[in-house]
Coordinates of C-alpha atoms in Angstrom, one line a residue:
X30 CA 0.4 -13.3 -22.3
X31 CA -0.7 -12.2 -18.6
X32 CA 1.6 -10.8 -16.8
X33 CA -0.5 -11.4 -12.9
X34 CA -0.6 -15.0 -14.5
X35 CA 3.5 -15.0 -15.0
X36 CA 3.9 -13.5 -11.3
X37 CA 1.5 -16.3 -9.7
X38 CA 3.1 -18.9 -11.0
X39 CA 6.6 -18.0 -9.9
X40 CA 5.2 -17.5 -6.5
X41 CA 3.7 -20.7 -6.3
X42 CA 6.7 -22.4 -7.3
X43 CA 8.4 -21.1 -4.8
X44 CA 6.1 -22.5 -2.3
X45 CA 5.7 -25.5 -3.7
X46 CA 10.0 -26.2 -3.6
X47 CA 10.7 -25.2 -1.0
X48 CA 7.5 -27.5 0.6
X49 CA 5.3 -26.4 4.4
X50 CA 6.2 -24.2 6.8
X51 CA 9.5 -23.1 5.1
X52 CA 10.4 -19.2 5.2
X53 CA 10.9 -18.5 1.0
X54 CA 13.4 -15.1 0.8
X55 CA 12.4 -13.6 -2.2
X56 CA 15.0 -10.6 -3.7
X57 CA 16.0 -8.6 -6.3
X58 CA 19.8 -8.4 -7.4
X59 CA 20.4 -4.7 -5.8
X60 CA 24.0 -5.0 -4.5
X61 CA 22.8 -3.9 -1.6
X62 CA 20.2 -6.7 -1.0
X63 CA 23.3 -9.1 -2.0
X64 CA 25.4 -7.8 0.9
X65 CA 22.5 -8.3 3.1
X66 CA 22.3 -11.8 2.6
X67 CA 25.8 -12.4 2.7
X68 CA 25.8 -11.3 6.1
X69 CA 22.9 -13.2 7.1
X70 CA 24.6 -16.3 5.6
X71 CA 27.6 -15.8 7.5
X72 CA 25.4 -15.9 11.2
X73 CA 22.6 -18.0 9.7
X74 CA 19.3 -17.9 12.1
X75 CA 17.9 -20.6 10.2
X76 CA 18.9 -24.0 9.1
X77 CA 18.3 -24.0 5.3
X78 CA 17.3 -21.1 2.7
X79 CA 15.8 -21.2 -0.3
X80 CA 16.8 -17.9 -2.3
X81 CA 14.9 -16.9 -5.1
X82 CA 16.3 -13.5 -7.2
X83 CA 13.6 -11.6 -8.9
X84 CA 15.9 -11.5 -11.9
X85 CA 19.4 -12.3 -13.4
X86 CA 21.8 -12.7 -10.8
X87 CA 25.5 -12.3 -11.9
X88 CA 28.0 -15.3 -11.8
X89 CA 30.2 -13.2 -9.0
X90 CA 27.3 -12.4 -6.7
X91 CA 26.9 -16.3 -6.9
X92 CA 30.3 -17.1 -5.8
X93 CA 30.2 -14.7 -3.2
X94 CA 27.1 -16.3 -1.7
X95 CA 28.4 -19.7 -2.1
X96 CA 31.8 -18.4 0.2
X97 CA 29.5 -17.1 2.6
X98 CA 28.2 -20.1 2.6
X99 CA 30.4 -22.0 4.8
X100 CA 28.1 -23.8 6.9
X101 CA 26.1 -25.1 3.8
X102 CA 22.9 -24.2 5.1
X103 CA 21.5 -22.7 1.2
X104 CA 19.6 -25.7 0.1
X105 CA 18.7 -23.5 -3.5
X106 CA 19.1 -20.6 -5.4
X107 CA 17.1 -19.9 -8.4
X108 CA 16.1 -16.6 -10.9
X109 CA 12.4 -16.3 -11.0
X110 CA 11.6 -13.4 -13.4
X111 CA 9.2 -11.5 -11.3
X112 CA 11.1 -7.7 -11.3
X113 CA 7.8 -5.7 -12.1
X114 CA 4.4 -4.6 -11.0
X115 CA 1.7 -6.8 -12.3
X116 CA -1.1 -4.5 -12.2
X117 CA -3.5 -6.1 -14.6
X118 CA -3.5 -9.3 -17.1
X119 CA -2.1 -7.3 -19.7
X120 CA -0.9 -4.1 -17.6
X121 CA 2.6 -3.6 -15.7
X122 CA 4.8 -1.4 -14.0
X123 CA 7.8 -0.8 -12.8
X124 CA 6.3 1.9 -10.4
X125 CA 9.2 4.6 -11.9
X126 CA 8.8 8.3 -11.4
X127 CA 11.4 10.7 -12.9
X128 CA 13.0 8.3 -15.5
X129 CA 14.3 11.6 -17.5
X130 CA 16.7 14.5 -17.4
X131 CA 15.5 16.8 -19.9
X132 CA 15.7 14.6 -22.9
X133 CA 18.0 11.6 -21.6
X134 CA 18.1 8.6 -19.1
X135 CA 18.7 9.2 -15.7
X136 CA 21.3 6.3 -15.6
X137 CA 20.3 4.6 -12.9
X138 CA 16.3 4.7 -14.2
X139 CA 17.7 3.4 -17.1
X140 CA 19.5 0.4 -15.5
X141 CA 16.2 -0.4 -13.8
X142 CA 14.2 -0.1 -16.3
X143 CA 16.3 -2.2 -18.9
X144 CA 15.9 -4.9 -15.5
X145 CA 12.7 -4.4 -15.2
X146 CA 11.5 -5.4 -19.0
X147 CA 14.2 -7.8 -19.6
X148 CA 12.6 -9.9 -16.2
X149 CA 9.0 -9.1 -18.2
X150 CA 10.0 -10.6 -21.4
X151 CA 11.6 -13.9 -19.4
X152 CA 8.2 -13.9 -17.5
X153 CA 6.4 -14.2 -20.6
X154 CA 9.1 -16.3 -22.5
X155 CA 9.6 -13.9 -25.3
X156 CA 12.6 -13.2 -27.3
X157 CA 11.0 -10.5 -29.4
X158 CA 11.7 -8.4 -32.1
X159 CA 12.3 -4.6 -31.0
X160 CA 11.3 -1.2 -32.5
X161 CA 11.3 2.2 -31.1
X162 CA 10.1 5.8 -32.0
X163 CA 12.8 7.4 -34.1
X164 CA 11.8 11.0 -32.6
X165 CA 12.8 9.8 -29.2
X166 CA 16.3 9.5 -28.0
X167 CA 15.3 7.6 -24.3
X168 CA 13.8 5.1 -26.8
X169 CA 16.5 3.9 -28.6
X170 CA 18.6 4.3 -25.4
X171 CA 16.3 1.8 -23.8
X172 CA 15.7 -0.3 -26.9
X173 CA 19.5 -0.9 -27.1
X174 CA 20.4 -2.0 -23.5
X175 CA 17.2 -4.9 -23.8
X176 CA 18.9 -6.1 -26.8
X177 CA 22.4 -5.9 -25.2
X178 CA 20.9 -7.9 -22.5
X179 CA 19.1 -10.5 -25.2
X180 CA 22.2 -11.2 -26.6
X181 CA 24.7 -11.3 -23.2
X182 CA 21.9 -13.9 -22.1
X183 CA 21.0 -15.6 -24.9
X184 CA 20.6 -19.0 -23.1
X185 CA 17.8 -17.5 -21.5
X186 CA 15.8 -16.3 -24.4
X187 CA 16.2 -19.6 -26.4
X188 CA 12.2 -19.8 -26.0
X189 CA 10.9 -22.5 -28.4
X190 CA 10.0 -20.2 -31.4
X191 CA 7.1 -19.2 -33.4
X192 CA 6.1 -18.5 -36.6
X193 CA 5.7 -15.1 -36.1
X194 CA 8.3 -13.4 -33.6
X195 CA 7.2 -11.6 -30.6
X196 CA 7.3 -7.9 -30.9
X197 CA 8.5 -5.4 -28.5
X198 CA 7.9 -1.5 -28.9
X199 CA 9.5 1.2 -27.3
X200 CA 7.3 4.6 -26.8
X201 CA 7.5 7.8 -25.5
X202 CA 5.2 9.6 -22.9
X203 CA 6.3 13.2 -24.4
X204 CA 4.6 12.1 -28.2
X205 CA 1.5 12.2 -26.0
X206 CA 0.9 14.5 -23.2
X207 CA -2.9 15.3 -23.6
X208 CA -3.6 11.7 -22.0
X209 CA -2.8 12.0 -18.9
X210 CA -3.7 15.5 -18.7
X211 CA -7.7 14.1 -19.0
X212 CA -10.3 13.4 -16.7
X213 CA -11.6 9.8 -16.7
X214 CA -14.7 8.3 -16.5
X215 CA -14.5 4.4 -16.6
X216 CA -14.1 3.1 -13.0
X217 CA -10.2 1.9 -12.8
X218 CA -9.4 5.2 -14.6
X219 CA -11.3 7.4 -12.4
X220 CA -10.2 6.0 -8.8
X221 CA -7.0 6.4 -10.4
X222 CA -7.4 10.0 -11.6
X223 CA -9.5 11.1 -8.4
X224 CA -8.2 9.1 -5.4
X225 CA -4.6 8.0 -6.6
X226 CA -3.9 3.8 -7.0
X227 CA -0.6 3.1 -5.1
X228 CA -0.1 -1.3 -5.6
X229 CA -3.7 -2.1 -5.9
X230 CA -4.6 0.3 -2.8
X231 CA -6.8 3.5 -2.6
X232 CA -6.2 5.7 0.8
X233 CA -9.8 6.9 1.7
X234 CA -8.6 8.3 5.2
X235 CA -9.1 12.2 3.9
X236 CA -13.0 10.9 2.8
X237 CA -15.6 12.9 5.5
X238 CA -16.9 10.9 8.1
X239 CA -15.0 7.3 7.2
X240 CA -15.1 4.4 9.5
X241 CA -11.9 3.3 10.7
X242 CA -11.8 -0.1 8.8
X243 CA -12.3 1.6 5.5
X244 CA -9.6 4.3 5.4
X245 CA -7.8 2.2 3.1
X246 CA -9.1 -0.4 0.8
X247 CA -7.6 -3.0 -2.0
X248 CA -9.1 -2.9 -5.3
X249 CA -7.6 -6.3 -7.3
X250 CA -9.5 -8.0 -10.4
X251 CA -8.4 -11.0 -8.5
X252 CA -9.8 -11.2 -5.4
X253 CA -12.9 -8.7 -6.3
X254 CA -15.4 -10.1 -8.4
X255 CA -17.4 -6.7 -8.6
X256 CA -13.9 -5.0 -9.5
X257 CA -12.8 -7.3 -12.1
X258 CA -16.6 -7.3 -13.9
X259 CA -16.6 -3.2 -13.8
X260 CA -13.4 -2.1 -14.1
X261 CA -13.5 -0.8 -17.6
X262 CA -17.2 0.6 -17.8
X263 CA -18.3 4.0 -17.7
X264 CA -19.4 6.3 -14.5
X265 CA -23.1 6.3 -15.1
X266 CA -23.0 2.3 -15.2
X267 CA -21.3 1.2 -12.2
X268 CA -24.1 3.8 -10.7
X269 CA -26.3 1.0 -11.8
X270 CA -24.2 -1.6 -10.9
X271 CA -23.8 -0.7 -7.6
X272 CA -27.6 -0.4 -6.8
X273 CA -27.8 -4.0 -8.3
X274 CA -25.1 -5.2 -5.7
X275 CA -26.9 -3.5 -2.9
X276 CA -30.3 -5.2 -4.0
X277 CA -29.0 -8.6 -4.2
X278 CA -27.0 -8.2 -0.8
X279 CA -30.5 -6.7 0.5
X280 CA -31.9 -9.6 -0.5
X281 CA -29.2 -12.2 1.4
X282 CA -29.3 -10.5 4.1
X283 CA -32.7 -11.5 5.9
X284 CA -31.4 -14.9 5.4
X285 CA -28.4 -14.8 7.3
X286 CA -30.5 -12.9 10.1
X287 CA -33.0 -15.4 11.1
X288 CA -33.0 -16.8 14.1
X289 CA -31.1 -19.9 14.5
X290 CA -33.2 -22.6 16.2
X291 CA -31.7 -25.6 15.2
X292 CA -28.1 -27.4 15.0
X293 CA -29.2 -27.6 11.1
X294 CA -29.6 -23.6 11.2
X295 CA -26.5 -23.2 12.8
X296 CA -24.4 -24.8 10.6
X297 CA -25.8 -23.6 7.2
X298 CA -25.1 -19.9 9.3
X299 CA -21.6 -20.7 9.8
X300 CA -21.1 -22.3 5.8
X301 CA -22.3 -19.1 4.3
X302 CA -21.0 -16.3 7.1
X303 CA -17.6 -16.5 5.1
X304 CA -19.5 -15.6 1.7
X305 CA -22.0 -13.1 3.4
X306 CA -18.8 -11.2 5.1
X307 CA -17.0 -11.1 2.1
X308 CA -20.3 -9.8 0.4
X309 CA -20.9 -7.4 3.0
X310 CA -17.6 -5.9 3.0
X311 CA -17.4 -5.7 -1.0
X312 CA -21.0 -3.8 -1.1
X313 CA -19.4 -1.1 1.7
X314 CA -16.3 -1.1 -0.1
X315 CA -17.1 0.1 -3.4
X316 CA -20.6 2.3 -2.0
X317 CA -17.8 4.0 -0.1
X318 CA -15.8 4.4 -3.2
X319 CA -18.1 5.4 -5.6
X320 CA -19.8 7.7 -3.3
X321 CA -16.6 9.3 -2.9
X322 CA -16.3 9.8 -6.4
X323 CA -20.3 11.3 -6.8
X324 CA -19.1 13.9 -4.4
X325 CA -15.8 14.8 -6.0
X326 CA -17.5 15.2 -9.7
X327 CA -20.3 17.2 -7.8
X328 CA -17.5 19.4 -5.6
X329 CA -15.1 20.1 -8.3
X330 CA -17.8 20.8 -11.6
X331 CA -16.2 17.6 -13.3
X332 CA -18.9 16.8 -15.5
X333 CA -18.4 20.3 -17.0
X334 CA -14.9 20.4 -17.2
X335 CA -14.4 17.4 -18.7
X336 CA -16.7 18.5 -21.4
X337 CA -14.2 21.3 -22.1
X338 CA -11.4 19.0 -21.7
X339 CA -12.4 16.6 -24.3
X340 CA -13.6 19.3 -27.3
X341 CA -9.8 20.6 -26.2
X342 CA -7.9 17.2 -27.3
X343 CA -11.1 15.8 -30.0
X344 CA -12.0 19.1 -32.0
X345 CA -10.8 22.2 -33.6
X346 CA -13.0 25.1 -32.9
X347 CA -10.1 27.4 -31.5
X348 CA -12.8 30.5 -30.7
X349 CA -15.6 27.8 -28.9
X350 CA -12.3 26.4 -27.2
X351 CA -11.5 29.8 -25.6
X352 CA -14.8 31.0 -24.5
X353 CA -15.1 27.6 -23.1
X354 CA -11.9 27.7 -21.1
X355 CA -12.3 31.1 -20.1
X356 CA -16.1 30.8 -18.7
X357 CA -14.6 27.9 -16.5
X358 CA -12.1 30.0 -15.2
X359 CA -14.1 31.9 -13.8
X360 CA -16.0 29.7 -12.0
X361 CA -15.3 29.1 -8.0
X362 CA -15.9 25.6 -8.0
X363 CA -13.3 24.7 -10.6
X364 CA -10.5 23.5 -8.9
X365 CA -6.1 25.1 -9.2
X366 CA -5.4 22.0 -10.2
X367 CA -8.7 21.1 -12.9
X368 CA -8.3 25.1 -14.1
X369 CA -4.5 24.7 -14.7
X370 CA -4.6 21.8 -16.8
X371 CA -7.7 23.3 -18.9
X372 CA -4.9 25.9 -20.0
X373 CA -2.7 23.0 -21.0
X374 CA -4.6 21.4 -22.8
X375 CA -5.1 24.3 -24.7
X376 CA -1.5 25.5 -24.9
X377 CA -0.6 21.7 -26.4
X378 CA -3.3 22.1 -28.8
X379 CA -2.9 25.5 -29.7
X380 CA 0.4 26.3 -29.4
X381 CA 0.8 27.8 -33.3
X382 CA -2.5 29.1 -34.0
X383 CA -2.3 32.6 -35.2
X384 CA -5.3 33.1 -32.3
X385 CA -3.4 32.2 -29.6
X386 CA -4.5 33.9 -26.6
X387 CA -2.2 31.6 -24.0
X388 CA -1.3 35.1 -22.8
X389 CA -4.1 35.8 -21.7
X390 CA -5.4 32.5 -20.1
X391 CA -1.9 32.5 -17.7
X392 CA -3.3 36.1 -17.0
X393 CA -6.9 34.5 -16.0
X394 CA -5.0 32.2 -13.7
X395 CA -2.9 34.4 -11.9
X396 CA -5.9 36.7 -11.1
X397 CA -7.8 34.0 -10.0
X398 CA -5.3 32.9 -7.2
X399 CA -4.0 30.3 -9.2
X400 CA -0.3 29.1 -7.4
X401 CA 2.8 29.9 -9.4
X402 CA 4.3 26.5 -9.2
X403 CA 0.9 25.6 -11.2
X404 CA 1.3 28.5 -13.9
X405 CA 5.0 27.9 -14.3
X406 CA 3.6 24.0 -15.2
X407 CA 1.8 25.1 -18.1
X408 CA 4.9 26.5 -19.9
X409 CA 6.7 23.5 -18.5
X410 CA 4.2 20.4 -20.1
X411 CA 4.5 22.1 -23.2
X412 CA 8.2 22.4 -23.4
X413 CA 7.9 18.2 -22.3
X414 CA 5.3 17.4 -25.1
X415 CA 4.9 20.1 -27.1
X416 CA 4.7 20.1 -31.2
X417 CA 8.6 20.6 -31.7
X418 CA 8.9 17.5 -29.6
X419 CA 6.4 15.1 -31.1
X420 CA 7.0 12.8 -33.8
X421 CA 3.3 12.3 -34.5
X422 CA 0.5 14.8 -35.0
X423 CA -2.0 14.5 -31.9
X424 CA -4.7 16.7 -33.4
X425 CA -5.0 17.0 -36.9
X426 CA -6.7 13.7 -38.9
X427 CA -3.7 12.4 -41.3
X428 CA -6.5 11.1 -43.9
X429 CA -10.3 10.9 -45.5
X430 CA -10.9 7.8 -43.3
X431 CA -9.7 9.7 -39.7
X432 CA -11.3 12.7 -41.0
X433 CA -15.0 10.9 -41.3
X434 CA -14.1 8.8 -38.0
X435 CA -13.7 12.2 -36.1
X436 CA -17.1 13.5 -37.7
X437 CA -19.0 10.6 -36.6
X438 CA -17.1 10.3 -33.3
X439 CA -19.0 14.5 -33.1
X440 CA -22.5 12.9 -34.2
X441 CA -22.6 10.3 -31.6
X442 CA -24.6 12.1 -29.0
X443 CA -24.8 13.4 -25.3
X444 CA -23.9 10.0 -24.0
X445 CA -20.2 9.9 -25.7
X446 CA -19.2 13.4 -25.1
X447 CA -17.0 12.4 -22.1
X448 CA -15.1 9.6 -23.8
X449 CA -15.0 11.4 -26.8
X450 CA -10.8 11.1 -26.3
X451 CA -9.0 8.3 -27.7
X452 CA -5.4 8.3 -26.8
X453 CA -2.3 8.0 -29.4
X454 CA -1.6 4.5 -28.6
X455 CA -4.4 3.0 -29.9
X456 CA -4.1 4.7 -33.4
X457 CA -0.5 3.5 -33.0
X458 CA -1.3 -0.1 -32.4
X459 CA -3.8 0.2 -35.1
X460 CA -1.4 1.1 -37.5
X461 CA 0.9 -2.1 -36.1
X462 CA -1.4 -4.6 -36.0
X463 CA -2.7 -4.3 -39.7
X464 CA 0.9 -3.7 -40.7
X465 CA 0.9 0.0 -41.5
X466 CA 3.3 1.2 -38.8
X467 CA 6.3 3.1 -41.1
X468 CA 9.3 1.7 -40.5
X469 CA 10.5 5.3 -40.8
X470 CA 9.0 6.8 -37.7
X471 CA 8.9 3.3 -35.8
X472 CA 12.5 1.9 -36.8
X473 CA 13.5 -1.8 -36.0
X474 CA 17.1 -2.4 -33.9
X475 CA 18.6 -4.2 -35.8
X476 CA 18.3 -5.9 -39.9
X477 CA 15.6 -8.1 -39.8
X478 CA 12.2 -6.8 -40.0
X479 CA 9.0 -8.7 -39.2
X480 CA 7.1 -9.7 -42.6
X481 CA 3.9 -11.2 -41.0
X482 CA 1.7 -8.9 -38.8
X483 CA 2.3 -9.1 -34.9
X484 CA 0.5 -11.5 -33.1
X485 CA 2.1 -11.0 -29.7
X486 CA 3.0 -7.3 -28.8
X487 CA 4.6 -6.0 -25.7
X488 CA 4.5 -1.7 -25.6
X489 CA 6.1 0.1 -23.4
X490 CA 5.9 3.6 -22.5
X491 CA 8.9 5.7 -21.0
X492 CA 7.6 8.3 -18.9
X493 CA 4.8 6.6 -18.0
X494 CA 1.5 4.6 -19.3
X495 CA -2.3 5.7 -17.9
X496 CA -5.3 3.5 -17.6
X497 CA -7.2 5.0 -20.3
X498 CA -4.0 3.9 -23.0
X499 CA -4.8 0.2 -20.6
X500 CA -8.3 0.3 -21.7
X501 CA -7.6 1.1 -25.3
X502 CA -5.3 -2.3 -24.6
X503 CA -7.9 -4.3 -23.4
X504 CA -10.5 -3.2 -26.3
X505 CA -8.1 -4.3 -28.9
X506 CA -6.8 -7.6 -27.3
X507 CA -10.9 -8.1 -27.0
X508 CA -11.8 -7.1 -30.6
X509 CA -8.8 -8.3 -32.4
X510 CA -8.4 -12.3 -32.4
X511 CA -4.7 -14.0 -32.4
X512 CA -3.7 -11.1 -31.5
X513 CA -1.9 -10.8 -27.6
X514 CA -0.9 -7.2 -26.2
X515 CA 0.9 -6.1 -23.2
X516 CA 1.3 -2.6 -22.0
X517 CA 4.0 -1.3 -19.8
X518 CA 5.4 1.5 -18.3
X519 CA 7.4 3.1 -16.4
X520 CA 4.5 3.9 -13.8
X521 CA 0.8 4.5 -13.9
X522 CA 0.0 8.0 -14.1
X523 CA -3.0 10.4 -13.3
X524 CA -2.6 14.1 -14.0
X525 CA -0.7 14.8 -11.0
X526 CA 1.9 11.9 -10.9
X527 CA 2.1 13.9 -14.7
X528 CA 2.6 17.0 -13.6
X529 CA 5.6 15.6 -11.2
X530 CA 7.0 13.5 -14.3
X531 CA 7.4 16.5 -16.3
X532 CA 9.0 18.5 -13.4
X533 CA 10.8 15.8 -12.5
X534 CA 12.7 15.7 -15.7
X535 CA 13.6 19.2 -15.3
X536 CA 10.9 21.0 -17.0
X537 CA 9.8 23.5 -15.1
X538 CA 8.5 26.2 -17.3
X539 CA 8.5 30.1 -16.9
X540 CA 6.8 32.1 -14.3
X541 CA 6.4 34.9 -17.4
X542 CA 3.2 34.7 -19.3
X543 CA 4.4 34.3 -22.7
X544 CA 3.1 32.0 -25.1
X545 CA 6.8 31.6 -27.1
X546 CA 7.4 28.0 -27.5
X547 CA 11.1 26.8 -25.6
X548 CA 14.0 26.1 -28.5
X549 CA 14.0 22.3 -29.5
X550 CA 16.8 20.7 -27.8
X551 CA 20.0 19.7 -29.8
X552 CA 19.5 16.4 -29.0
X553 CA 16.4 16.0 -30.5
X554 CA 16.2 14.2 -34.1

């Protein structure tokens, strides 16, 4: 299952159809788009069109592009299943903010969305099998309308089958908000967090003294060897990486300077300028980014706010916690943003602790200069995620084994303590993959049940997914053979594409400093 693979090959079919030097009109099925074309077809400008829709196209939008039609100038139409972002092999998006209102669908999100993984699962060709948290009404909203569609178009989900059904499951961001709340330090994860991702690009124009050809930059495992071989390794590493690229271009580049005295010289120049170019503009490329990132950690106090951040979501040691979060506080370099979500992270996790001294911290805020739309925010995420609203428990270890996996996770050493974090999914996907996921928290739509473990899993998370849930993917597609997993969401988030989720959905806290959780919403379960 890889869903840049699924994308490629649609696109290259398209070319390949419609043969050289034809114009390929690739669209989705917005009514709008529709129109468009019927009006074009009406005054054609060229003399035939291949149309490809990026998903199911209704019988009626057919017909009316066939009457527009009159002077037969559409040689094709076809569906190719493309109606998503493929971000990585196992990673897409549908590039979604504000799916929510409160604790249901925005209907025309949900439309979308339901589009958007339906067109994902026809990519892929997989009818699968669906379950969904039980603690989540969006969930089974959205599990629902996929199946709706799976049986409306059962034609096109008559894959061959296998032996053991495909599985899809159905999440919610709100069972886990201390993910994207966190500070990341393996490479994708931290460009993300620190510079924002927006369709494979990073916008470097705000970085101090940047040349003009570098203001905004691609990063793609598919076109970037250095990017697809570091993507998932830790800060200190790609350091060390990075010196190795600048050594080995150092040591290409002499070559390609000599002087060129002969017609021999010449042309083993002009073979190798395409690969030295590409090798120069790689090296400055990621120097440029990963410089960036040195000065940020160094600007903002990362290295020590992450530190905080992480004993805040691993451990329990409420009075440590405190002093922690309140020496940060205080500090000038710690950052509105970086000192608001330190209180977050402790209002999630200590929300009903007889100590709680969330009071207090909203207090430390405010007198530091802290902006109200920012204090209003803590209130806010935990209304959005906080313990009335999860179905699982984020913090406390459900048994002996999870409880002597957390102590050795504490004995590790120095070098762990900023990837201490492990996010819900993975002990989710755990649980599914060895067949322990309770059917009573994770219901299936529908009778049948799956009585072999899941070999190919698609998850997808409303809300939103984040890069550290894609690395806890990739580990477990990597450590766990026969097994295939997707993840999906409605967008890629970093803390602030979080923060505009939650307010987004309506959640937009109290500008009082009280630490009073918000009532649970009727519609709860």
């Amino acid at each position: 299952m890889n869903a840049v693979l699924a994308v490629k090959q649609y696109v290259a079919k398209m070319i390949e159809d419609s043969g050289p030097g034809m114009k390929v009109l690739l669209m989705d099925r917005e009514t709008e788009n529709v129109e468009y074309l019927i009006q074009e077809l009406r005054r054609p400008k060229y003399s035939i069109y291949f149309i490809y829709f990026s998903n199911v196209i209704s019988k009626s939008d057919i017909k009316s592009l066939a009457e527009a039609d009159e002077q037969e100038v559409v040689a094709e139409v076809q569906e190719f299943y493309g109606d998503y972002i493929a971000v990585n092999p196992h990673v897409f998006s549908l590039n979604l903010l504000g799916c929510c209102q409160g604790r249901n669908w925005d209907p025309a999100q949900l439309a979308r969305t339901t589009q958007g993984l339906t067109a994902l699962l026809l990519s892929l060709k997989k009818c699968p099998m669906i379950r969904y948290q039980l603690s989540s009404e969006p969930a089974k909203r959205l599990a629902e309308c996929v199946k709706q569609v799976i049986t409306k178009e059962y034609e096109l989900f008559d894959f061959r089958r296998t032996e053991v059904p495909p599985l899809l499951l159905i999440l919610d961001r709100s069972d886990d908000a201390i993910t994207p709340l966190l500070n990341q330090w393996t490479y994708q994860a931290m460009v993300h967090e620190l510079l924002g991702i927006n369709n494979n690009r990073i916008d470097l124009s705000r970085v101090p003294g940047i040349s003009k050809d570098l203001r905004e930059v691609v990063l793609s495992a598919e076109n970037d060897e250095f990017y697809a071989n570091n993507m998932y390794l830790n800060f200190a590493e790609i350091g060390s990486n990075i010196k190795n690229l600048m050594e080995d271009f150092q040591k290409r580049k002499p070559k390609e300077q000599q002087k060129l005295e002969s017609i021999a010289d010449m042309k083993a120049f002009v073979e190798n300028y395409p690969q030295f170019k590409k090798m120069s503009g790689t090296v400055s490329k990621h120097v440029t980014v990963v410089g960036e990132l040195s000065r940020l950690v160094a600007e903002r106090n990362l290295l020590e706010v992450s530190e905080v951040e992480q004993e805040l979501a691993c451990q329990n040691d409420h009075s440590s916690a405190l002093q922690n979060v309140r020496r940060l506080l205080q500090n000038p370099k710690v950052t509105e943003l970086d000192a608001a979500r330190l209180v977050m992270l402790y209002a999630l996790h200590y929300e009903r602790h007889s100590s709680n001294s969330l009071p207090g911290l909203l207090a430390d805020l405010r007198n530091r200069g802290v902006s109200d739309k920012y204090r209003k925010l803590v209130s806010a995420v935990v209304e959005y995620g906080g313990k009335r609203v999860r179905g699982s428990d984020l913090f406390s270890p459900k048994d002996a084994v999870a409880i002597t996996k957390q102590f050795l996770k504490g004995l590790k050493g120095v070098e762990n303590v900023y990837t201490q974090h492990q996010p819900l999914l993975q002990e989710t996907l755990d649980q599914l993959i060895k067949g322990k996921l309770k059917d009573s928290q994770f219901p299936y739509l529908g009778p049948n049940t799956l009585r072999d473990r899941p070999q190919d899993i698609i998850v997808f998370i409303i809300g939103g997914a984040t890069y550290e849930e894609a690395l806890a993917v990739y580990n477990l597609n990597r450590t766990n053979p026969g097994v295939r997993i997707v993840l999906g969401g409605t967008t890629i988030h970093n803390t602030k594409s979080f923060l505009e989720e939650v307010t987004a959905a309506g959640f937009r806290g109290r500008s009082t400093e009280s630490s009073q959780a918000p009532p649970r919403p009727s519609s709860r379960r």
